[in-house]
Coordinates of C-alpha atoms in Angstrom, one line a residue:
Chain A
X1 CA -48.8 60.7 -6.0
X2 CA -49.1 57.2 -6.5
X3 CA -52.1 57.3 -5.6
X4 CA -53.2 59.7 -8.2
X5 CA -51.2 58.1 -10.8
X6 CA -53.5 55.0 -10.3
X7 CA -56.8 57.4 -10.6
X8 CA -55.7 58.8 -13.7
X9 CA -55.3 55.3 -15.4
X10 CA -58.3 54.2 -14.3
X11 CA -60.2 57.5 -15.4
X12 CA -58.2 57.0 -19.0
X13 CA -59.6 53.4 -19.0
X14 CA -63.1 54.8 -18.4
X15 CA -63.0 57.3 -21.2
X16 CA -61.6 54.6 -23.7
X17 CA -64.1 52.6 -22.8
X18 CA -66.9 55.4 -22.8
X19 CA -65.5 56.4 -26.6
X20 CA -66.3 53.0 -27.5
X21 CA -69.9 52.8 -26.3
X22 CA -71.0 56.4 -26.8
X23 CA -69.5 56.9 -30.5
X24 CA -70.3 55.1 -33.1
X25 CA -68.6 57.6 -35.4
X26 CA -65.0 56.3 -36.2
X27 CA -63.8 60.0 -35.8
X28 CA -65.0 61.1 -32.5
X29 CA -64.2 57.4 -31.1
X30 CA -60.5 57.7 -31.9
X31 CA -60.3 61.6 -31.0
X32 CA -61.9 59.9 -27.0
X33 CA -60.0 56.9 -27.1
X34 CA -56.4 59.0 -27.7
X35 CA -57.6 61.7 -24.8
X36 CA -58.2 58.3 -22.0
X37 CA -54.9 57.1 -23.6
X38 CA -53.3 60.3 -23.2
X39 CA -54.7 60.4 -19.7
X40 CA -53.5 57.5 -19.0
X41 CA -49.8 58.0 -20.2
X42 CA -50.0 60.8 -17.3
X43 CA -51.1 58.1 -14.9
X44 CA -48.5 56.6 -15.7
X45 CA -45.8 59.4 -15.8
X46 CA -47.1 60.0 -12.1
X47 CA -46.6 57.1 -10.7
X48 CA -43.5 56.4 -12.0
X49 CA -42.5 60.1 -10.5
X50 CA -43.7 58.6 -6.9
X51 CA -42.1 55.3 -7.5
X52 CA -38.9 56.4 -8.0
X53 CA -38.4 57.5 -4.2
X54 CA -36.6 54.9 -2.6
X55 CA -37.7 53.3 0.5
X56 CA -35.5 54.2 3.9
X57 CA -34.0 51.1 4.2
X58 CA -33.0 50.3 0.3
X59 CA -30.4 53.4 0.7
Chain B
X1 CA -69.0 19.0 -29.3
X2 CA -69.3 15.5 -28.3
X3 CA -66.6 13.5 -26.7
X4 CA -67.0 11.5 -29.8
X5 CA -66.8 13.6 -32.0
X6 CA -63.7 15.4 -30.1
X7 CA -61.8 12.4 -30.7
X8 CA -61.7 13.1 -34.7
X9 CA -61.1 17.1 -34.1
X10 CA -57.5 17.5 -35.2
X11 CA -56.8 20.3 -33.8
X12 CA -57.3 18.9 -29.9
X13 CA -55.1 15.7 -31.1
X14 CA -52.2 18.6 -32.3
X15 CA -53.0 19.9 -28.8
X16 CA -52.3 16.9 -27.2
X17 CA -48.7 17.1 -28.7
X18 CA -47.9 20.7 -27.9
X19 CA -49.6 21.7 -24.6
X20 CA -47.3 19.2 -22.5
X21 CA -44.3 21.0 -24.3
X22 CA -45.1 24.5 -22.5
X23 CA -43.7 23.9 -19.4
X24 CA -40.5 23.9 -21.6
X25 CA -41.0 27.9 -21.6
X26 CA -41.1 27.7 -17.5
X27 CA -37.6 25.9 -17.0
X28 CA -36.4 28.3 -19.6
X29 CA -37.9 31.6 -17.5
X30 CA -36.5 29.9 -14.1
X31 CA -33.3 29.6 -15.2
X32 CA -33.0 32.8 -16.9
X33 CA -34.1 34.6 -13.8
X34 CA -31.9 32.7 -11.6
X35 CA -28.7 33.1 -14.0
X36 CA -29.9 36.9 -13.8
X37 CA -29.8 36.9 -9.6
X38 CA -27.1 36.9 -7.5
X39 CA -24.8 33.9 -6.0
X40 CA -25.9 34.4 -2.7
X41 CA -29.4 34.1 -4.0
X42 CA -29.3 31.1 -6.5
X43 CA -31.3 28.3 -4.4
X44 CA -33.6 30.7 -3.3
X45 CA -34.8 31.9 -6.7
X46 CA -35.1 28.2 -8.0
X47 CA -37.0 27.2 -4.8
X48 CA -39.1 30.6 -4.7
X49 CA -40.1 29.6 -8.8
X50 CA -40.9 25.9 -7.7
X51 CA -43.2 27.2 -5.1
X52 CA -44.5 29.8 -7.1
X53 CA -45.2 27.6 -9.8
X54 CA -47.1 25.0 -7.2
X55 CA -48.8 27.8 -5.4
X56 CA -50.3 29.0 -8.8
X57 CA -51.8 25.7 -10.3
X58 CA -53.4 24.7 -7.0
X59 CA -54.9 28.3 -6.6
X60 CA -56.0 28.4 -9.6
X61 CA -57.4 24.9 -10.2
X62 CA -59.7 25.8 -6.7
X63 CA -60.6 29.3 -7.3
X64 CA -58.9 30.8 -10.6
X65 CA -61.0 28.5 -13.2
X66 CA -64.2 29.5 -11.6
X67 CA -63.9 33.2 -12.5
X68 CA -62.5 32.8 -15.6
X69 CA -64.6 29.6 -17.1
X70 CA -64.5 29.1 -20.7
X71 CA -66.2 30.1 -23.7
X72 CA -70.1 29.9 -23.7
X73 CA -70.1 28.8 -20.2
X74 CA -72.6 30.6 -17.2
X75 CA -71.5 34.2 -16.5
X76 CA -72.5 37.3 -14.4
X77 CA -72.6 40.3 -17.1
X78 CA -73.4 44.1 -16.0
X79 CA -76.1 45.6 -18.3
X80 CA -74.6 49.2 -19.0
X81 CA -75.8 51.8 -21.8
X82 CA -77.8 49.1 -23.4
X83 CA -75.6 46.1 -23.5
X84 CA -74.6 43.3 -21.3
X85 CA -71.2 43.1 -20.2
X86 CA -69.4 39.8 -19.6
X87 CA -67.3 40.1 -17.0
X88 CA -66.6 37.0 -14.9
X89 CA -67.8 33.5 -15.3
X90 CA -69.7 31.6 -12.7
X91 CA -67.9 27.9 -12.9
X92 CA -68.5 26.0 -9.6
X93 CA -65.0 26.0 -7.6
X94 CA -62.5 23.1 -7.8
X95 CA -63.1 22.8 -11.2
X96 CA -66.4 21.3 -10.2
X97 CA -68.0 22.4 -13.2
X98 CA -65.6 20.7 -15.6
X99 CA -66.9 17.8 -17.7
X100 CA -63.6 15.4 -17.8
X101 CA -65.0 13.6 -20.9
X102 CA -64.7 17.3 -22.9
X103 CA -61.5 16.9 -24.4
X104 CA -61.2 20.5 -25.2
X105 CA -62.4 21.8 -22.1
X106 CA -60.0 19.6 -20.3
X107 CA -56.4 21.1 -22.6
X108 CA -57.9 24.5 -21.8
X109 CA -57.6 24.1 -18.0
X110 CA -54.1 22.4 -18.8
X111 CA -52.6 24.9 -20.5
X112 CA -54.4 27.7 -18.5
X113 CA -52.5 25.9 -15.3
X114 CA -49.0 26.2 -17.5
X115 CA -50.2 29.9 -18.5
X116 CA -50.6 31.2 -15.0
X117 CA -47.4 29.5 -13.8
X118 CA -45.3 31.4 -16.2
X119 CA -47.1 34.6 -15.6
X120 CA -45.7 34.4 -11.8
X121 CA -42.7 33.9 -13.0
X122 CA -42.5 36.8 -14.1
X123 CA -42.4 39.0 -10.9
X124 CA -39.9 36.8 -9.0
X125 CA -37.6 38.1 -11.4
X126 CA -38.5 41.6 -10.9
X127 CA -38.0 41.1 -6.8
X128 CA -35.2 38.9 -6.9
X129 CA -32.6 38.9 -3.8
X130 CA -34.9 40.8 -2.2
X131 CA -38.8 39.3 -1.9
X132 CA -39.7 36.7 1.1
X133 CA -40.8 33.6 -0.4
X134 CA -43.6 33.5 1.6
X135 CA -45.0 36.6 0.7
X136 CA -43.9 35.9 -3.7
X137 CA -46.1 32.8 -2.5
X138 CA -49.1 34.7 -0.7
X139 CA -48.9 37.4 -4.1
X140 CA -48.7 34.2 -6.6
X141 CA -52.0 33.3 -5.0
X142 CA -53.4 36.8 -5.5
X143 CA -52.3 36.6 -9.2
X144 CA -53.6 33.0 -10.1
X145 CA -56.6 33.0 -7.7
X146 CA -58.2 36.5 -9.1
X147 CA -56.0 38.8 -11.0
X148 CA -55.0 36.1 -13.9
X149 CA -58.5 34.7 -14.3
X150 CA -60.3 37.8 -14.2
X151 CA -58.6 39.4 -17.2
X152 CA -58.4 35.6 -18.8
X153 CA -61.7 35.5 -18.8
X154 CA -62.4 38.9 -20.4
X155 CA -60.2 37.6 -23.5
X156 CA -60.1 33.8 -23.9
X157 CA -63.4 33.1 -22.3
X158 CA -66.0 34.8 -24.3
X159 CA -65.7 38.2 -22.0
X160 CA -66.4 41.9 -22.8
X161 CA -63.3 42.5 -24.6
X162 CA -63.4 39.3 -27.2
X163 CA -67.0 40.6 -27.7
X164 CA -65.6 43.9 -28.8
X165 CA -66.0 42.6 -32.5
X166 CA -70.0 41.3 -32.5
X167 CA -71.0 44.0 -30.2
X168 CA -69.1 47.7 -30.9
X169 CA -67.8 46.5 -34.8
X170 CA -64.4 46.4 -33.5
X171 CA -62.4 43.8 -36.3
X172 CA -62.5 40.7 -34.4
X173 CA -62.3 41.5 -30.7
X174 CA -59.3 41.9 -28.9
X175 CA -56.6 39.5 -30.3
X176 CA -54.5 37.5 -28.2
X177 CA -53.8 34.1 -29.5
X178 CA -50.4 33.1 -27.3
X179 CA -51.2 35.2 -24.3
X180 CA -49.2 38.0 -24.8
X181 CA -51.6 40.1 -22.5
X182 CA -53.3 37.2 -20.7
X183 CA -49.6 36.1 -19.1
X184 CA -47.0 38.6 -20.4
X185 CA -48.7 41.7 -19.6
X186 CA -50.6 41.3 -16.7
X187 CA -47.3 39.4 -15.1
X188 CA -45.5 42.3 -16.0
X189 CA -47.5 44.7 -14.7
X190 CA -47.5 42.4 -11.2
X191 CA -43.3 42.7 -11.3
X192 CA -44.0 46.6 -11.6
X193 CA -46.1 46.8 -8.5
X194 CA -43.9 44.8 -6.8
X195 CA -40.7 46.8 -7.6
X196 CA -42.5 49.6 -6.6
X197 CA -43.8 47.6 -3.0
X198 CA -40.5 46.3 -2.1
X199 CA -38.7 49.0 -3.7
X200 CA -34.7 48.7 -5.0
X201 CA -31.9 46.1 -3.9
X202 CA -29.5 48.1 -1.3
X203 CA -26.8 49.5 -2.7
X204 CA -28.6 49.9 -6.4
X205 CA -29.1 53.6 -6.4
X206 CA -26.5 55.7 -4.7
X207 CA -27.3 59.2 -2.4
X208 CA -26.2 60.7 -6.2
X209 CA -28.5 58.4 -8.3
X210 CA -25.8 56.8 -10.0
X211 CA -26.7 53.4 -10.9
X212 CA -24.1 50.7 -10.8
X213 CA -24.6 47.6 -12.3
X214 CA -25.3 44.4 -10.6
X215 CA -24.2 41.9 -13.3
X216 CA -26.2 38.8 -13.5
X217 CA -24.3 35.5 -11.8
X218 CA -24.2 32.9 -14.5
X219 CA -24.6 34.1 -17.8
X220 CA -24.2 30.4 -19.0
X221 CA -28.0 29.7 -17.2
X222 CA -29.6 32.9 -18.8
X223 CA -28.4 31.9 -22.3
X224 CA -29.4 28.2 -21.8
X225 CA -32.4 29.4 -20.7
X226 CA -33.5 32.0 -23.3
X227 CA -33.4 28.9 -26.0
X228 CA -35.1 26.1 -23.8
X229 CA -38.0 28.6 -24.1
X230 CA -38.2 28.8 -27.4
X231 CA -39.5 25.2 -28.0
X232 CA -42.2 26.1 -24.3
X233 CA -43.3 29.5 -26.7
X234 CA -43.8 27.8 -29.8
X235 CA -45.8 25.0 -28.1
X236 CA -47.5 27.9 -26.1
X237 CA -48.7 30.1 -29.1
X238 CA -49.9 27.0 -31.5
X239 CA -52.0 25.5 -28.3
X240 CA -53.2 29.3 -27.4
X241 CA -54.2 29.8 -31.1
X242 CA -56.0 26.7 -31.1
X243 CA -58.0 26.8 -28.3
X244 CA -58.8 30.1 -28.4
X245 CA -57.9 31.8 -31.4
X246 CA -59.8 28.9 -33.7
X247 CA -56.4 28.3 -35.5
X248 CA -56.5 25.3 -37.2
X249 CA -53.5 22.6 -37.2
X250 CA -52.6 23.7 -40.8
X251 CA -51.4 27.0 -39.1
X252 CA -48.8 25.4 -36.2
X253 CA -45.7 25.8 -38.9
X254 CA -46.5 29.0 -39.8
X255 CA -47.2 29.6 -36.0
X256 CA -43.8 28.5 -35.3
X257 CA -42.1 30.0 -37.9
X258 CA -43.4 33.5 -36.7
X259 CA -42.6 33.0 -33.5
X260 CA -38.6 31.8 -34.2
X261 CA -38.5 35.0 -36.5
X262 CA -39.3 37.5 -34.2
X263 CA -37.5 35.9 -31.3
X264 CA -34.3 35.9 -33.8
X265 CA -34.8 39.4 -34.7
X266 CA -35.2 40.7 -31.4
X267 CA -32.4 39.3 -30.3
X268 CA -30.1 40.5 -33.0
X269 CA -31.6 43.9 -33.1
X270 CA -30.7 43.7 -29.5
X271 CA -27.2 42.5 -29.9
X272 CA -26.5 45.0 -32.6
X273 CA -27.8 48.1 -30.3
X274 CA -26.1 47.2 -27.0
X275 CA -22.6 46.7 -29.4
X276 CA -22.7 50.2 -30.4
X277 CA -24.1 51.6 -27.4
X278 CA -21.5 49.8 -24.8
X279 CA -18.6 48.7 -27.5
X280 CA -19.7 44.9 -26.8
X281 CA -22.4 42.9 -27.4
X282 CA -24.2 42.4 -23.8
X283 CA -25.3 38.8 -23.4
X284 CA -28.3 39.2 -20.7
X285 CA -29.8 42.1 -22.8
X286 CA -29.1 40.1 -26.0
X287 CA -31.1 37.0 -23.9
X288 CA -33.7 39.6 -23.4
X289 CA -33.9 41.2 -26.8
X290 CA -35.0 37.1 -27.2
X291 CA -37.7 36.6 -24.6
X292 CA -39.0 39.9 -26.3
X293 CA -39.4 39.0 -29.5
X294 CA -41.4 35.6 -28.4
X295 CA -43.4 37.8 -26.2
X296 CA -45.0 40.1 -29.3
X297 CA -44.7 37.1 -31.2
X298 CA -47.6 35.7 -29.0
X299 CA -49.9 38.2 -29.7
X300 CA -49.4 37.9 -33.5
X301 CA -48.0 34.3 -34.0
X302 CA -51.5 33.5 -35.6
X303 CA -52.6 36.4 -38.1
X304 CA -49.5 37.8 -39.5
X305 CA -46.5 36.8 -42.4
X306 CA -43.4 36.4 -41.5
X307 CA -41.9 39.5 -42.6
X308 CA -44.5 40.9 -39.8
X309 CA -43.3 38.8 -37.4
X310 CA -39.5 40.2 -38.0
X311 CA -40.9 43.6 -38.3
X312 CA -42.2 43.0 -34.6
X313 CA -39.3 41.5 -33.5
X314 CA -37.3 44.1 -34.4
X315 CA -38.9 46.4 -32.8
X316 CA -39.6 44.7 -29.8
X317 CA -35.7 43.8 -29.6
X318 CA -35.6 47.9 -29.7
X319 CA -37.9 48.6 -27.2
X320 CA -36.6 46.5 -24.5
X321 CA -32.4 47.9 -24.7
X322 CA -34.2 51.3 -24.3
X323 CA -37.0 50.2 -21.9
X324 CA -34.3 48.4 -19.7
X325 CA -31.9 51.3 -19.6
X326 CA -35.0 54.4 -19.2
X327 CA -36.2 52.1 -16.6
X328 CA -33.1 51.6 -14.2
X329 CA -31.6 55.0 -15.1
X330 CA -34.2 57.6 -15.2
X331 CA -37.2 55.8 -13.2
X332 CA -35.3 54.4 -10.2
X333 CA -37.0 51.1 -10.8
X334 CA -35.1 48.3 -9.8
X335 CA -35.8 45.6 -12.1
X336 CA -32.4 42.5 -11.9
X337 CA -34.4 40.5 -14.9
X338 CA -35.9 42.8 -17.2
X339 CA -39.0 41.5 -16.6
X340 CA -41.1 44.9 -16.7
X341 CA -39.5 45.7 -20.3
X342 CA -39.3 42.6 -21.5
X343 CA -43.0 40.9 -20.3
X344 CA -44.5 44.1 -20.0
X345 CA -43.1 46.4 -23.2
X346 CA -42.9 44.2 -25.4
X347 CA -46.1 42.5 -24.4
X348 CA -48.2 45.6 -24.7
X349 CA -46.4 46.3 -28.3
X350 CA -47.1 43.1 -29.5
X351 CA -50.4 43.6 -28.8
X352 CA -50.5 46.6 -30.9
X353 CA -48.6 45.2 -33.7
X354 CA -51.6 42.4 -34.1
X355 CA -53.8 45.9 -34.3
X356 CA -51.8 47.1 -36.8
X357 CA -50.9 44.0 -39.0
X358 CA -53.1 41.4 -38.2
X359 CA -55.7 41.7 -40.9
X360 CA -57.8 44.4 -42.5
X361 CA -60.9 44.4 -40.5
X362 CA -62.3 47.8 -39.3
X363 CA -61.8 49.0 -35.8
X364 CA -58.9 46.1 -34.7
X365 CA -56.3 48.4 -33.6
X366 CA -59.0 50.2 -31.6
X367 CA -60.1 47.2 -29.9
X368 CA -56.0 46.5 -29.6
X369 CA -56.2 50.1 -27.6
X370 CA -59.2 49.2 -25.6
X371 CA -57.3 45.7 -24.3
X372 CA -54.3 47.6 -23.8
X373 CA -55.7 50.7 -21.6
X374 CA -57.9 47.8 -19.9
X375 CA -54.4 46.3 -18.8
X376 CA -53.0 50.1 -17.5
X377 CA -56.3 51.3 -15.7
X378 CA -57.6 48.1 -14.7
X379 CA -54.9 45.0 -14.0
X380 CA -52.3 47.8 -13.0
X381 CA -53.9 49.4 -10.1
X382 CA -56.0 45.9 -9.0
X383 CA -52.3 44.3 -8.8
X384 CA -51.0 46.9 -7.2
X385 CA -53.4 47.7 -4.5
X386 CA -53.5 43.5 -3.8
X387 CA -49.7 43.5 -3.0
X388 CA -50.0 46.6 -1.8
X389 CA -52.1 45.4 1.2
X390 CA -50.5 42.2 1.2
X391 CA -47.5 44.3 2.3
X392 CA -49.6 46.2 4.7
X393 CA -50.1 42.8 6.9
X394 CA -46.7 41.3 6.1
X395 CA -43.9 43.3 4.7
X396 CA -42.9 41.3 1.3
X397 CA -39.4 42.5 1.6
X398 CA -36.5 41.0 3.5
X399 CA -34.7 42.4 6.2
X400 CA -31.5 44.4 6.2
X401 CA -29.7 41.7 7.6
X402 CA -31.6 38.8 5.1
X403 CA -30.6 41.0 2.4
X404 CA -26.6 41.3 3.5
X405 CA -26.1 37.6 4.5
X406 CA -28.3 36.7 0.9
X407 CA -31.4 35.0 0.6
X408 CA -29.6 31.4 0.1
X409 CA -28.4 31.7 3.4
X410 CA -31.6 33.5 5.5
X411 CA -34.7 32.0 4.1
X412 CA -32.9 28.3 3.1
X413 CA -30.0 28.7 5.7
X414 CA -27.5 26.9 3.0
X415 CA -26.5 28.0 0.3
X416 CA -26.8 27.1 -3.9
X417 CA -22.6 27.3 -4.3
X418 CA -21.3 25.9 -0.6
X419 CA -18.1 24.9 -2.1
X420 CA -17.7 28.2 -3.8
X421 CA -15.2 31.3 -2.1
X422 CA -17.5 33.9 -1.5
X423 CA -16.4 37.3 -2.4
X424 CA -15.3 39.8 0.3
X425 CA -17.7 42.4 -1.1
X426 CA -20.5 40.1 -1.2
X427 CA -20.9 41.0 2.7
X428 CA -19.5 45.1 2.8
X429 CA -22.2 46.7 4.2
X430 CA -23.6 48.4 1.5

């Protein structure tokens, strides 16, 4: 899970990033850049989900 | 610029003045996080920030400065989709490469070696009365010797992301005069991985996921502390908007002005929330309400009015009561400081206030975006897969028994109160 949640923000980061270089068109930059951002929010949300579990000897 | 004509640059002589104030802003964050720790922990946090603070200014002066260099220095750039991509600098180690007659060159190192010390700060209040010192002193290296420079260099050194502007039209690059993503966020994001590592204090989260609280020991230190930084940000954001912002010495009131404002209106927005929310003002949220505001305020200190600056404040004061509370409550994460909301929220919101406010140039709040999903898909998983082998070849967390008796008295064997009565409950098995 965790590990997936760290795929997805990188893969969001690469999208951003691709917006950026692939359209010059304000439009279709900011529609890619919100979709990796979005991508990355679920990253996020992932890990989070996987970091909640509490280690054996923290209970 | 020649050392002689250095000598008449005004801005390196108000430089001169500030940078040695910034350390300020350390004592402040030490004592803060140790007022936020336990009794049984006091020494150890105060020791574990000393080391910390060592650990990172040696690292960094060896290996950091190399990868992160300064502006218009030698770098290795990646040519992709027909551009070249500045991503790490190529400075001899041991600061080798420096000229010691540059004047300017010379304050950058300075208050880079300040900069990185308070960003590992930052996670030793995220693993308090629970991280070894040893292994906060093995992760400080990881941070100042690689993590820190690395994303340093991208924004203060003439990297990919301050080239956003002359190369993709993006306003003026990626914006960060005070270091609110150079220190705040990527420190942040270190205390994240690590609560995530080393996982909860025992006896945080119950079998039924109730939370109880684990008040802070002396309230008196986090208060002190949240104002001896003030005078450490203030220095922090005119030198960082100097040296790399090309703020001129005209600016430092203004500069200072913005970054009192937001701090003040963070901290009463905070104040005001947490009194309706609990019945009573809360004192350690109201101290981090504080630390939030300087936080955005170093991303914007530079390019904004001071109605801005309370505008960020306030929000950033909002942000961290909620962020501290959805944190603990509904993510499990064990945080004693704040540091993840407080460094790491507010840091990242700051940043996209400067997007929003700071100027009307085309395409700034998308370069904002770009620095900002930079710091979640890049620093966030390169952080947290360092410490996360770092725990694979020596666990970072204490032991059951380290963790019942108190780090004061495992790691230090004395402890910070020894004329003090302990409380009974202090050693209940948990």
């Amino acid at each position: 899970m965790k590990l997936a949640g760290m795929l997805l923000l990188l893969a969001g980061w690469g999208i951003v990033v691709s917006a950026v270089v692939l359209f010059p068109r304000p439009l279709a930059r900011a529609l890619f850049v919100l979709a990796g951002l979005g991508l990355q929010q679920l990253g996020l949300i992932l890990a989070f989900r996987s970091g909640a579990r509490l280690p054996e000897e923290a209970k | 610029m020649t050392p002689a004509t250095e000598a008449y640059d005004p801005s390196l002589f108000a430089c001169m003045v500030l940078v040695p104030l910034v350390p300020l802003a350390l004592a402040g964050l030490v004592l803060m996080n140790t007022g936020l720790g336990r009794t049984r922990s006091a020494a150890h946090s105060m020791l574990a920030s000393m080391a910390a603070i060592a650990v990172a200014a040696l690292v960094y002066c060896v290996l950091g400065f190399s990868w992160e260099g300064i502006a218009g220095g030698s770098a290795h750039t990646v040519a992709v989709a027909g551009r070249h991509w500045d991503w790490i600098a190529t400075a001899p180690f041991c600061l080798r490469g420096l000229t010691f007659t540059s004047t300017r060159a010379n304050l950058q190192v300075l208050l880079q070696v300040c900069a990185v010390g308070l960003a590992a700060l930052i996670p030793l209040s995220a693993g308090a009365d629970r991280w070894r010192i040893s292994a906060s002193c093995f992760s400080t290296a990881l941070l100042a010797g690689w993590t820190y420079p690395l994303f340093a260099h991208w924004v203060w050194a003439g990297g990919w992301l301050a080239q956003l502007g002359s190369t993709d039209g993006l306003g003026r690059g990626f914006l960060d005069a005070g270091g609110a993503s150079t220190i705040q966020v990527v420190g942040g994001l270190t205390a994240l991985s690590i609560v995530w590592i080393i996982g909860p204090r025992r006896g945080k989260f119950a079998e039924d996921g109730i939370a109880p609280a684990i008040p802070g020991h002396n309230i008196v230190y986090v208060l002190f502390g949240s104002l001896l930084v003030l005078p450490g940000w203030i220095a922090l954001n005119g030198a960082g908007a100097m040296l790399f912002a090309g703020a001129t010495p005209s600016q430092t009131p203004l500069i200072a002005i913005n970054t009192l404002l937001s701090a003040a209106a963070a901290c009463l927005v905070a104040l005001v929330i947490t009194r309706f929310r609990f019945g009573k003002p809360d004192a350690s949220l109201s101290a981090n309400g504080w630390v939030s505001g300087l936080v955005a305020s170093s991303a914007i200190c530079a390019s904004v009015s001071p109605l801005v600056a309370i505008l960020a404040g306030l929000i950033a004061g909002g942000l961290v009561t909620a962020a501290v509370e959805l944190l603990e409550l509904r993510m499990g994460v064990d945080d004693p400081g704040g540091a993840i909301s407080v460094h790491a929220v507010a840091g990242i919101w700051g940043l996209l206030a400067a997007g929003l406010f700071a100027g009307s140039e085309r395409g700034q709040l998308t370069a904002q975006i770009v620095g900002v999903a930079t710091l979640l898909g890049v620093i966030l998983p390169l952080t947290y897969s360092l410490n996360w082998l770092l725990d694979r070849l020596r666990p970072q967390r204490t032991t059951r028994e380290g963790e019942r008796l108190g780090m004061d008295l495992h790691e230090l064997g004395a402890g910070a109160y020894p004329e003090f009565m302990i409380h009974t409950d202090d050693f209940l098995q948990r």
